[in-house]
Amino acid sequence: MNCREHHIPELELATGQVREALQAILHTILFIRSPGPVAPRDVHCEGFDLTYTRIATNDGSSIRSDGGGRSISRSISIENDLDKKVDDAIEVFLRSLTQIGPELLSGCLTLGFFERRATRQLFGLVSHEERVVWEQWILRVVVNNTPRPVNDDKASVIERQRIQVSSTTFITSSLH
């Protein structure tokens, strides 16, 4: 099976923007590529002037019988599970960043979609599950650890605006 690759333009982000930017991009991709009908939920980014759409599910309870006449209530939280998986992937990514210069770190994050296929070997006695990747989204990120200017002088204000505008532009172009 052929694997389709989507290369998102390289993002250069300040250290404090990385988590929120990656959440916006990953949740948008997951929403776009989700199989079947899903409910949308708009999320406004605090650090950027943009809103993205993600998968929304309501926390609810499902009641099932255990066969003995008793009902067991089970809480289902797909959205929290999805958030946890995205946040865990971002944490792993942040720990794997490599130094590429003074105060610059770089890394590559790949989101893959795969199909599970069961294969039998040795005359059908041994089964093995194979994951066949059919689509990948590849995102290169450069993290700029340069201290953000906090003074109120004109140069500091201009630099803060430049960082904010360039980050927002990068993310917006990645999401479209």
CSV table of N, CA and C in Angstrom, one decimal:
chain,number,residue,atom,x,y,z
A,1,MET,N,0.8,-1.2,0.0
A,1,MET,CA,0.0,0.0,0.0
A,1,MET,C,0.9,1.2,0.0
A,2,ASN,N,0.6,2.2,-0.8
A,2,ASN,CA,1.3,3.4,-0.8
A,2,ASN,C,1.1,4.3,0.4
A,3,CYS,N,2.1,5.0,0.8
A,3,CYS,CA,2.0,5.9,2.0
A,3,CYS,C,2.0,7.3,1.4
A,4,ARG,N,1.0,8.1,1.7
A,4,ARG,CA,1.0,9.5,1.3
A,4,ARG,C,1.6,10.3,2.4
A,5,GLU,N,2.5,11.2,2.0
A,5,GLU,CA,3.2,12.1,3.0
A,5,GLU,C,2.8,13.6,2.8
A,6,HIS,N,2.5,14.2,3.9
A,6,HIS,CA,2.2,15.7,3.9
A,6,HIS,C,3.3,16.4,4.7
A,7,HIS,N,4.1,17.2,4.0
A,7,HIS,CA,5.1,17.9,4.7
A,7,HIS,C,4.6,19.3,5.0
A,8,ILE,N,4.5,19.6,6.3
A,8,ILE,CA,4.0,20.9,6.8
A,8,ILE,C,5.3,21.8,6.8
A,9,PRO,N,5.1,23.1,6.3
A,9,PRO,CA,6.3,24.0,6.3
A,9,PRO,C,6.9,24.1,7.7
A,10,GLU,N,8.2,24.2,7.8
A,10,GLU,CA,9.0,24.3,9.1
A,10,GLU,C,8.5,25.5,9.9
A,11,LEU,N,8.2,25.2,11.2
A,11,LEU,CA,7.8,26.2,12.1
A,11,LEU,C,9.0,26.7,13.0
A,12,GLU,N,9.1,28.0,13.1
A,12,GLU,CA,10.0,28.5,14.1
A,12,GLU,C,9.2,29.1,15.2
A,13,LEU,N,9.4,28.6,16.4
A,13,LEU,CA,8.5,29.0,17.5
A,13,LEU,C,9.4,29.4,18.8
A,14,ALA,N,8.9,30.3,19.6
A,14,ALA,CA,9.5,30.6,20.8
A,14,ALA,C,9.2,29.4,21.8
A,15,THR,N,10.0,29.3,22.8
A,15,THR,CA,9.8,28.1,23.7
A,15,THR,C,8.4,28.1,24.3
A,16,GLY,N,7.9,29.2,24.7
A,16,GLY,CA,6.6,29.2,25.3
A,16,GLY,C,5.4,29.0,24.4
A,17,GLN,N,5.7,29.0,23.1
A,17,GLN,CA,4.6,28.8,22.1
A,17,GLN,C,4.5,27.4,21.6
A,18,VAL,N,5.5,26.5,21.8
A,18,VAL,CA,5.6,25.2,21.2
A,18,VAL,C,4.4,24.3,21.5
A,19,ARG,N,4.1,24.2,22.8
A,19,ARG,CA,3.0,23.3,23.2
A,19,ARG,C,1.7,23.6,22.6
A,20,GLU,N,1.3,24.9,22.7
A,20,GLU,CA,0.0,25.3,22.1
A,20,GLU,C,0.0,25.2,20.6
A,21,ALA,N,1.0,25.6,19.9
A,21,ALA,CA,1.1,25.5,18.5
A,21,ALA,C,1.0,24.0,18.0
A,22,LEU,N,1.7,23.1,18.7
A,22,LEU,CA,1.6,21.7,18.3
A,22,LEU,C,0.2,21.1,18.6
A,23,GLN,N,-0.4,21.5,19.7
A,23,GLN,CA,-1.7,21.1,20.0
A,23,GLN,C,-2.7,21.5,18.9
A,24,ALA,N,-2.6,22.8,18.5
A,24,ALA,CA,-3.5,23.3,17.4
A,24,ALA,C,-3.3,22.5,16.1
A,25,ILE,N,-2.1,22.2,15.7
A,25,ILE,CA,-1.8,21.5,14.5
A,25,ILE,C,-2.3,20.1,14.6
A,26,LEU,N,-1.9,19.4,15.6
A,26,LEU,CA,-2.2,18.0,15.7
A,26,LEU,C,-3.7,17.7,15.9
A,27,HIS,N,-4.4,18.6,16.7
A,27,HIS,CA,-5.8,18.4,16.8
A,27,HIS,C,-6.6,18.7,15.5
A,28,THR,N,-6.1,19.7,14.7
A,28,THR,CA,-6.7,20.0,13.4
A,28,THR,C,-6.5,18.8,12.5
A,29,ILE,N,-5.3,18.3,12.4
A,29,ILE,CA,-5.1,17.1,11.5
A,29,ILE,C,-6.0,15.9,11.9
A,30,LEU,N,-6.1,15.7,13.2
A,30,LEU,CA,-6.9,14.6,13.7
A,30,LEU,C,-8.4,14.8,13.4
A,31,PHE,N,-8.8,16.1,13.5
A,31,PHE,CA,-10.2,16.4,13.1
A,31,PHE,C,-10.5,16.2,11.6
A,32,ILE,N,-9.5,16.6,10.8
A,32,ILE,CA,-9.7,16.5,9.4
A,32,ILE,C,-9.7,15.1,8.9
A,33,ARG,N,-8.8,14.3,9.5
A,33,ARG,CA,-8.6,12.9,9.1
A,33,ARG,C,-9.5,11.9,9.8
A,34,SER,N,-10.3,12.3,10.8
A,34,SER,CA,-11.1,11.3,11.6
A,34,SER,C,-12.1,10.6,10.7
A,35,PRO,N,-12.1,9.3,10.9
A,35,PRO,CA,-13.1,8.5,10.1
A,35,PRO,C,-14.5,8.7,10.7
A,36,GLY,N,-15.5,8.7,9.8
A,36,GLY,CA,-16.9,8.8,10.3
A,36,GLY,C,-17.2,10.2,10.7
A,37,PRO,N,-18.5,10.4,11.1
A,37,PRO,CA,-18.9,11.7,11.6
A,37,PRO,C,-18.4,12.0,13.0
A,38,VAL,N,-17.9,13.2,13.2
A,38,VAL,CA,-17.4,13.7,14.5
A,38,VAL,C,-18.0,15.1,14.8
A,39,ALA,N,-18.2,15.4,16.0
A,39,ALA,CA,-18.7,16.7,16.4
A,39,ALA,C,-17.5,17.7,16.5
A,40,PRO,N,-17.6,18.9,15.9
A,40,PRO,CA,-16.5,19.8,16.0
A,40,PRO,C,-16.6,20.7,17.3
A,41,ARG,N,-15.4,21.1,17.7
A,41,ARG,CA,-15.4,22.0,18.9
A,41,ARG,C,-14.3,23.1,18.5
A,42,ASP,N,-14.6,24.3,18.5
A,42,ASP,CA,-13.7,25.4,18.3
A,42,ASP,C,-12.9,25.7,19.5
A,43,VAL,N,-11.6,25.9,19.4
A,43,VAL,CA,-10.7,26.2,20.5
A,43,VAL,C,-9.9,27.5,20.1
A,44,HIS,N,-10.0,28.5,21.0
A,44,HIS,CA,-9.2,29.7,20.7
A,44,HIS,C,-7.9,29.6,21.4
A,45,CYS,N,-6.8,29.9,20.7
A,45,CYS,CA,-5.4,29.8,21.2
A,45,CYS,C,-5.2,31.1,22.0
A,46,GLU,N,-4.6,30.9,23.2
A,46,GLU,CA,-4.3,32.0,24.1
A,46,GLU,C,-3.1,32.8,23.6
A,47,GLY,N,-2.1,32.1,23.1
A,47,GLY,CA,-0.9,32.7,22.7
A,47,GLY,C,-0.8,33.2,21.2
A,48,PHE,N,-1.8,32.8,20.5
A,48,PHE,CA,-1.9,33.2,19.0
A,48,PHE,C,-3.3,33.8,18.8
A,49,ASP,N,-3.4,34.6,17.7
A,49,ASP,CA,-4.6,35.1,17.3
A,49,ASP,C,-5.3,34.2,16.3
A,50,LEU,N,-5.7,33.0,16.8
A,50,LEU,CA,-6.4,32.1,15.9
A,50,LEU,C,-7.2,31.1,16.6
A,51,THR,N,-8.2,30.5,15.9
A,51,THR,CA,-9.1,29.5,16.5
A,51,THR,C,-9.0,28.3,15.6
A,52,TYR,N,-8.9,27.1,16.2
A,52,TYR,CA,-8.8,25.9,15.4
A,52,TYR,C,-10.0,25.0,15.8
A,53,THR,N,-10.3,24.0,15.0
A,53,THR,CA,-11.3,23.1,15.2
A,53,THR,C,-10.7,21.7,15.6
A,54,ARG,N,-11.3,21.1,16.6
A,54,ARG,CA,-10.9,19.8,17.0
A,54,ARG,C,-12.1,18.9,17.2
A,55,ILE,N,-11.8,17.6,17.5
A,55,ILE,CA,-12.9,16.7,17.7
A,55,ILE,C,-13.4,16.9,19.1
A,56,ALA,N,-14.8,17.0,19.2
A,56,ALA,CA,-15.4,17.2,20.5
A,56,ALA,C,-16.3,16.0,20.8
A,57,THR,N,-16.2,15.5,22.0
A,57,THR,CA,-17.1,14.5,22.5
A,57,THR,C,-17.6,14.9,23.8
A,58,ASN,N,-18.8,14.5,24.2
A,58,ASN,CA,-19.3,14.8,25.5
A,58,ASN,C,-18.9,13.6,26.4
A,59,ASP,N,-18.5,14.0,27.6
A,59,ASP,CA,-18.3,13.0,28.6
A,59,ASP,C,-19.7,12.5,29.0
A,60,GLY,N,-19.9,11.2,29.0
A,60,GLY,CA,-21.2,10.6,29.4
A,60,GLY,C,-21.0,9.3,30.0
A,61,SER,N,-22.1,8.7,30.4
A,61,SER,CA,-22.0,7.4,31.0
A,61,SER,C,-22.8,6.5,30.2
A,62,SER,N,-22.3,5.3,30.0
A,62,SER,CA,-23.0,4.2,29.4
A,62,SER,C,-23.4,3.2,30.4
A,63,ILE,N,-24.6,2.7,30.4
A,63,ILE,CA,-25.0,1.7,31.3
A,63,ILE,C,-25.1,0.4,30.6
A,64,ARG,N,-24.5,-0.7,31.2
A,64,ARG,CA,-24.6,-2.0,30.6
A,64,ARG,C,-24.9,-3.0,31.7
A,65,SER,N,-25.4,-4.1,31.4
A,65,SER,CA,-25.7,-5.1,32.4
A,65,SER,C,-24.5,-6.1,32.5
A,66,ASP,N,-24.2,-6.6,33.7
A,66,ASP,CA,-23.1,-7.5,33.8
A,66,ASP,C,-23.6,-9.0,33.7
A,67,GLY,N,-24.8,-9.1,33.4
A,67,GLY,CA,-25.4,-10.5,33.3
A,67,GLY,C,-26.0,-11.0,34.5
A,68,GLY,N,-25.8,-10.4,35.7
A,68,GLY,CA,-26.3,-10.9,36.9
A,68,GLY,C,-27.4,-10.0,37.4
A,69,GLY,N,-28.0,-9.2,36.5
A,69,GLY,CA,-29.1,-8.4,36.9
A,69,GLY,C,-28.7,-7.0,37.4
A,70,ARG,N,-27.4,-6.8,37.6
A,70,ARG,CA,-26.9,-5.5,38.0
A,70,ARG,C,-26.4,-4.6,36.9
A,71,SER,N,-26.5,-3.4,37.0
A,71,SER,CA,-26.1,-2.4,36.0
A,71,SER,C,-24.7,-1.8,36.4
A,72,ILE,N,-23.8,-1.7,35.5
A,72,ILE,CA,-22.5,-1.1,35.7
A,72,ILE,C,-22.4,0.2,34.9
A,73,SER,N,-22.2,1.2,35.6
A,73,SER,CA,-22.0,2.5,35.0
A,73,SER,C,-20.6,2.8,34.7
A,74,ARG,N,-20.3,3.1,33.5
A,74,ARG,CA,-18.9,3.3,33.1
A,74,ARG,C,-18.7,4.7,32.4
A,75,SER,N,-17.8,5.4,32.9
A,75,SER,CA,-17.6,6.8,32.3
A,75,SER,C,-16.7,6.6,31.1
A,76,ILE,N,-17.2,7.3,30.0
A,76,ILE,CA,-16.4,7.3,28.8
A,76,ILE,C,-15.9,8.7,28.5
A,77,SER,N,-14.7,8.8,28.2
A,77,SER,CA,-14.1,10.1,28.0
A,77,SER,C,-13.1,10.1,26.8
A,78,ILE,N,-13.6,10.1,25.6
A,78,ILE,CA,-12.7,10.0,24.4
A,78,ILE,C,-11.9,11.3,24.3
A,79,GLU,N,-12.5,12.4,24.6
A,79,GLU,CA,-11.8,13.7,24.4
A,79,GLU,C,-10.6,13.7,25.3
A,80,ASN,N,-10.8,13.3,26.6
A,80,ASN,CA,-9.7,13.4,27.5
A,80,ASN,C,-8.6,12.4,27.1
A,81,ASP,N,-9.0,11.2,26.6
A,81,ASP,CA,-8.0,10.3,26.1
A,81,ASP,C,-7.2,10.8,24.9
A,82,LEU,N,-7.9,11.5,24.0
A,82,LEU,CA,-7.3,12.1,22.8
A,82,LEU,C,-6.3,13.2,23.3
A,83,ASP,N,-6.8,14.1,24.2
A,83,ASP,CA,-5.9,15.1,24.8
A,83,ASP,C,-4.7,14.5,25.4
A,84,LYS,N,-4.8,13.4,26.1
A,84,LYS,CA,-3.7,12.8,26.8
A,84,LYS,C,-2.7,12.3,25.8
A,85,LYS,N,-3.2,11.6,24.7
A,85,LYS,CA,-2.3,11.1,23.7
A,85,LYS,C,-1.6,12.2,22.9
A,86,VAL,N,-2.3,13.3,22.6
A,86,VAL,CA,-1.6,14.4,22.0
A,86,VAL,C,-0.6,15.1,22.9
A,87,ASP,N,-0.9,15.3,24.2
A,87,ASP,CA,0.0,15.9,25.1
A,87,ASP,C,1.2,15.0,25.4
A,88,ASP,N,1.0,13.7,25.4
A,88,ASP,CA,2.1,12.7,25.6
A,88,ASP,C,3.1,12.8,24.4
A,89,ALA,N,2.5,12.8,23.2
A,89,ALA,CA,3.3,12.9,22.0
A,89,ALA,C,4.1,14.2,22.0
A,90,ILE,N,3.5,15.3,22.4
A,90,ILE,CA,4.3,16.6,22.5
A,90,ILE,C,5.4,16.5,23.5
A,91,GLU,N,5.1,15.9,24.6
A,91,GLU,CA,6.2,15.7,25.7
A,91,GLU,C,7.4,14.9,25.1
A,92,VAL,N,7.1,13.8,24.5
A,92,VAL,CA,8.1,13.0,23.9
A,92,VAL,C,8.9,13.8,22.8
A,93,PHE,N,8.2,14.5,22.0
A,93,PHE,CA,8.8,15.4,21.0
A,93,PHE,C,9.8,16.4,21.7
A,94,LEU,N,9.3,17.1,22.7
A,94,LEU,CA,10.1,18.1,23.4
A,94,LEU,C,11.4,17.5,24.0
A,95,ARG,N,11.3,16.3,24.5
A,95,ARG,CA,12.4,15.6,25.1
A,95,ARG,C,13.4,15.2,24.0
A,96,SER,N,13.0,15.1,22.8
A,96,SER,CA,13.8,14.6,21.7
A,96,SER,C,14.5,15.7,20.9
A,97,LEU,N,14.2,16.9,21.2
A,97,LEU,CA,14.8,18.0,20.5
A,97,LEU,C,16.3,18.0,20.5
A,98,THR,N,17.0,18.3,19.4
A,98,THR,CA,18.4,18.4,19.4
A,98,THR,C,18.9,19.8,19.1
A,99,GLN,N,20.0,20.1,19.7
A,99,GLN,CA,20.6,21.4,19.6
A,99,GLN,C,21.2,21.6,18.2
A,100,ILE,N,20.8,22.8,17.6
A,100,ILE,CA,21.3,23.0,16.2
A,100,ILE,C,22.1,24.4,16.2
A,101,GLY,N,22.1,25.0,17.3
A,101,GLY,CA,22.9,26.3,17.4
A,101,GLY,C,22.7,26.9,18.7
A,102,PRO,N,23.3,28.0,18.9
A,102,PRO,CA,23.1,28.7,20.3
A,102,PRO,C,21.6,29.1,20.4
A,103,GLU,N,21.0,28.5,21.5
A,103,GLU,CA,19.7,28.8,21.8
A,103,GLU,C,18.7,28.4,20.8
A,104,LEU,N,19.0,27.4,19.9
A,104,LEU,CA,18.1,26.9,18.9
A,104,LEU,C,18.1,25.4,19.0
A,105,LEU,N,16.9,24.8,19.0
A,105,LEU,CA,16.6,23.4,19.1
A,105,LEU,C,15.8,23.0,17.9
A,106,SER,N,16.0,21.8,17.4
A,106,SER,CA,15.2,21.3,16.3
A,106,SER,C,14.7,19.9,16.5
A,107,GLY,N,13.6,19.6,15.9
A,107,GLY,CA,13.0,18.3,16.0
A,107,GLY,C,12.0,18.1,14.8
A,108,CYS,N,11.6,16.8,14.7
A,108,CYS,CA,10.7,16.4,13.6
A,108,CYS,C,9.6,15.6,14.3
A,109,LEU,N,8.3,16.0,14.1
A,109,LEU,CA,7.2,15.2,14.6
A,109,LEU,C,6.4,14.6,13.5
A,110,THR,N,6.1,13.3,13.6
A,110,THR,CA,5.4,12.7,12.5
A,110,THR,C,4.1,12.1,13.1
A,111,LEU,N,3.0,12.4,12.5
A,111,LEU,CA,1.7,11.8,12.8
A,111,LEU,C,1.4,10.8,11.7
A,112,GLY,N,1.2,9.6,12.1
A,112,GLY,CA,0.9,8.6,11.0
A,112,GLY,C,-0.4,7.9,11.3
A,113,PHE,N,-1.1,7.6,10.2
A,113,PHE,CA,-2.3,6.8,10.2
A,113,PHE,C,-2.0,5.5,9.6
A,114,PHE,N,-2.5,4.4,10.3
A,114,PHE,CA,-2.2,3.1,9.8
A,114,PHE,C,-3.4,2.2,9.8
A,115,GLU,N,-3.3,1.1,9.1
A,115,GLU,CA,-4.3,0.0,9.1
A,115,GLU,C,-3.7,-1.2,9.7
A,116,ARG,N,-4.4,-1.8,10.6
A,116,ARG,CA,-4.0,-3.1,11.2
A,116,ARG,C,-4.3,-4.3,10.3
A,117,ARG,N,-3.4,-5.1,10.0
A,117,ARG,CA,-3.6,-6.3,9.2
A,117,ARG,C,-3.1,-7.5,10.0
A,118,ALA,N,-3.9,-8.5,10.1
A,118,ALA,CA,-3.5,-9.7,10.7
A,118,ALA,C,-2.9,-10.6,9.6
A,119,THR,N,-1.7,-11.1,9.9
A,119,THR,CA,-1.1,-12.1,8.9
A,119,THR,C,-0.8,-13.4,9.7
A,120,ARG,N,-0.9,-14.4,8.9
A,120,ARG,CA,-0.7,-15.8,9.5
A,120,ARG,C,0.6,-16.3,8.9
A,121,GLN,N,1.4,-16.9,9.8
A,121,GLN,CA,2.6,-17.5,9.4
A,121,GLN,C,2.7,-19.0,9.9
A,122,LEU,N,3.6,-19.7,9.4
A,122,LEU,CA,3.9,-21.1,9.7
A,122,LEU,C,2.6,-21.9,9.6
A,123,PHE,N,2.1,-22.0,8.5
A,123,PHE,CA,0.9,-22.8,8.2
A,123,PHE,C,-0.3,-22.4,9.0
A,124,GLY,N,-0.4,-21.1,9.3
A,124,GLY,CA,-1.6,-20.6,10.0
A,124,GLY,C,-1.5,-20.8,11.5
A,125,LEU,N,-0.4,-21.3,12.0
A,125,LEU,CA,-0.3,-21.5,13.5
A,125,LEU,C,0.1,-20.3,14.3
A,126,VAL,N,0.8,-19.4,13.6
A,126,VAL,CA,1.2,-18.2,14.3
A,126,VAL,C,0.6,-17.0,13.6
A,127,SER,N,-0.1,-16.1,14.4
A,127,SER,CA,-0.6,-14.9,13.8
A,127,SER,C,0.2,-13.7,14.3
A,128,HIS,N,0.2,-12.7,13.4
A,128,HIS,CA,1.0,-11.5,13.7
A,128,HIS,C,0.2,-10.3,13.2
A,129,GLU,N,0.2,-9.3,14.0
A,129,GLU,CA,-0.5,-8.1,13.6
A,129,GLU,C,0.5,-7.1,13.0
A,130,GLU,N,0.2,-6.6,11.8
A,130,GLU,CA,1.1,-5.7,11.1
A,130,GLU,C,0.4,-4.4,11.0
A,131,ARG,N,1.1,-3.3,11.2
A,131,ARG,CA,0.6,-1.9,11.0
A,131,ARG,C,1.1,-1.4,9.7
A,132,VAL,N,0.2,-1.1,8.8
A,132,VAL,CA,0.6,-0.6,7.5
A,132,VAL,C,0.2,0.9,7.5
A,133,VAL,N,1.2,1.7,7.4
A,133,VAL,CA,1.0,3.2,7.4
A,133,VAL,C,0.5,3.6,6.0
A,134,TRP,N,-0.6,4.3,6.0
A,134,TRP,CA,-1.1,4.8,4.7
A,134,TRP,C,-1.1,6.3,4.5
A,135,GLU,N,-0.8,7.0,5.6
A,135,GLU,CA,-0.7,8.5,5.5
A,135,GLU,C,0.2,9.0,6.7
A,136,GLN,N,1.1,9.9,6.4
A,136,GLN,CA,1.9,10.6,7.4
A,136,GLN,C,1.9,12.1,7.2
A,137,TRP,N,1.9,12.8,8.3
A,137,TRP,CA,2.0,14.2,8.4
A,137,TRP,C,3.4,14.5,9.1
A,138,ILE,N,4.3,15.2,8.4
A,138,ILE,CA,5.6,15.4,8.9
A,138,ILE,C,5.8,16.9,9.2
A,139,LEU,N,6.1,17.2,10.4
A,139,LEU,CA,6.2,18.6,10.9
A,139,LEU,C,7.6,18.8,11.5
A,140,ARG,N,8.4,19.7,10.9
A,140,ARG,CA,9.7,20.1,11.4
A,140,ARG,C,9.5,21.4,12.2
A,141,VAL,N,10.1,21.4,13.4
A,141,VAL,CA,10.0,22.5,14.3
A,141,VAL,C,11.3,23.0,14.8
A,142,VAL,N,11.5,24.3,14.8
A,142,VAL,CA,12.7,24.9,15.3
A,142,VAL,C,12.3,25.7,16.5
A,143,VAL,N,12.8,25.4,17.7
A,143,VAL,CA,12.5,26.1,18.9
A,143,VAL,C,13.6,27.1,19.3
A,144,ASN,N,13.1,28.4,19.4
A,144,ASN,CA,14.1,29.5,19.6
A,144,ASN,C,14.0,29.7,21.1
A,145,ASN,N,15.1,29.4,21.8
A,145,ASN,CA,15.2,29.7,23.3
A,145,ASN,C,15.7,31.0,23.7
A,146,THR,N,15.9,31.9,22.7
A,146,THR,CA,16.3,33.3,23.0
A,146,THR,C,15.4,33.9,23.9
A,147,PRO,N,15.9,34.5,25.0
A,147,PRO,CA,15.0,35.2,26.0
A,147,PRO,C,14.1,36.2,25.3
A,148,ARG,N,12.9,36.2,25.6
A,148,ARG,CA,11.9,37.1,25.0
A,148,ARG,C,12.1,38.5,25.6
A,149,PRO,N,12.2,39.5,24.8
A,149,PRO,CA,12.4,40.9,25.3
A,149,PRO,C,11.2,41.3,26.1
A,150,VAL,N,11.5,41.8,27.4
A,150,VAL,CA,10.4,42.2,28.2
A,150,VAL,C,10.3,43.6,28.5
A,151,ASN,N,11.3,44.4,28.1
A,151,ASN,CA,11.3,45.8,28.4
A,151,ASN,C,10.3,46.5,27.5
A,152,ASP,N,10.0,47.8,27.9
A,152,ASP,CA,9.0,48.6,27.2
A,152,ASP,C,9.7,49.5,26.1
A,153,ASP,N,11.0,49.3,25.9
A,153,ASP,CA,11.6,50.2,24.9
A,153,ASP,C,11.1,49.8,23.5
A,154,LYS,N,11.3,50.6,22.5
A,154,LYS,CA,10.7,50.4,21.2
A,154,LYS,C,11.3,49.2,20.5
A,155,ALA,N,12.5,48.9,20.7
A,155,ALA,CA,13.1,47.7,20.1
A,155,ALA,C,12.5,46.4,20.6
A,156,SER,N,12.3,46.4,22.0
A,156,SER,CA,11.7,45.2,22.6
A,156,SER,C,10.3,44.9,22.1
A,157,VAL,N,9.5,46.0,22.0
A,157,VAL,CA,8.1,45.9,21.6
A,157,VAL,C,8.1,45.4,20.1
A,158,ILE,N,9.0,45.9,19.3
A,158,ILE,CA,9.0,45.5,17.9
A,158,ILE,C,9.4,44.1,17.8
A,159,GLU,N,10.4,43.6,18.6
A,159,GLU,CA,10.8,42.2,18.5
A,159,GLU,C,9.7,41.3,19.0
A,160,ARG,N,9.0,41.6,20.1
A,160,ARG,CA,7.8,40.8,20.6
A,160,ARG,C,6.8,40.7,19.5
A,161,GLN,N,6.5,41.8,18.8
A,161,GLN,CA,5.5,41.8,17.8
A,161,GLN,C,5.9,40.9,16.6
A,162,ARG,N,7.2,41.0,16.2
A,162,ARG,CA,7.8,40.2,15.1
A,162,ARG,C,7.6,38.7,15.4
A,163,ILE,N,8.0,38.3,16.6
A,163,ILE,CA,7.9,36.9,17.0
A,163,ILE,C,6.5,36.5,17.0
A,164,GLN,N,5.6,37.3,17.5
A,164,GLN,CA,4.1,36.9,17.6
A,164,GLN,C,3.6,36.8,16.2
A,165,VAL,N,3.8,37.8,15.3
A,165,VAL,CA,3.3,37.7,13.9
A,165,VAL,C,3.9,36.6,13.1
A,166,SER,N,5.2,36.4,13.2
A,166,SER,CA,5.8,35.3,12.4
A,166,SER,C,5.2,33.9,12.9
A,167,SER,N,5.1,33.7,14.2
A,167,SER,CA,4.6,32.4,14.7
A,167,SER,C,3.1,32.2,14.3
A,168,THR,N,2.3,33.3,14.4
A,168,THR,CA,0.9,33.1,14.0
A,168,THR,C,0.8,32.9,12.5
A,169,THR,N,1.6,33.5,11.7
A,169,THR,CA,1.6,33.3,10.3
A,169,THR,C,2.0,31.9,9.9
A,170,PHE,N,3.1,31.3,10.6
A,170,PHE,CA,3.5,30.0,10.4
A,170,PHE,C,2.4,29.0,10.7
A,171,ILE,N,1.8,29.2,11.8
A,171,ILE,CA,0.7,28.2,12.2
A,171,ILE,C,-0.5,28.3,11.3
A,172,THR,N,-0.9,29.5,11.0
A,172,THR,CA,-2.0,29.7,10.1
A,172,THR,C,-1.8,29.1,8.8
A,173,SER,N,-0.6,29.2,8.2
A,173,SER,CA,-0.3,28.6,6.9
A,173,SER,C,-0.2,27.1,7.0
A,174,SER,N,0.2,26.6,8.1
A,174,SER,CA,0.3,25.1,8.3
A,174,SER,C,-1.1,24.5,8.4
A,175,LEU,N,-2.1,25.3,9.0
A,175,LEU,CA,-3.4,24.7,9.2
A,175,LEU,C,-4.3,24.8,7.9
A,176,HIS,N,-3.8,25.6,6.9
A,176,HIS,CA,-4.6,25.7,5.7
A,176,HIS,C,-4.1,25.0,4.6
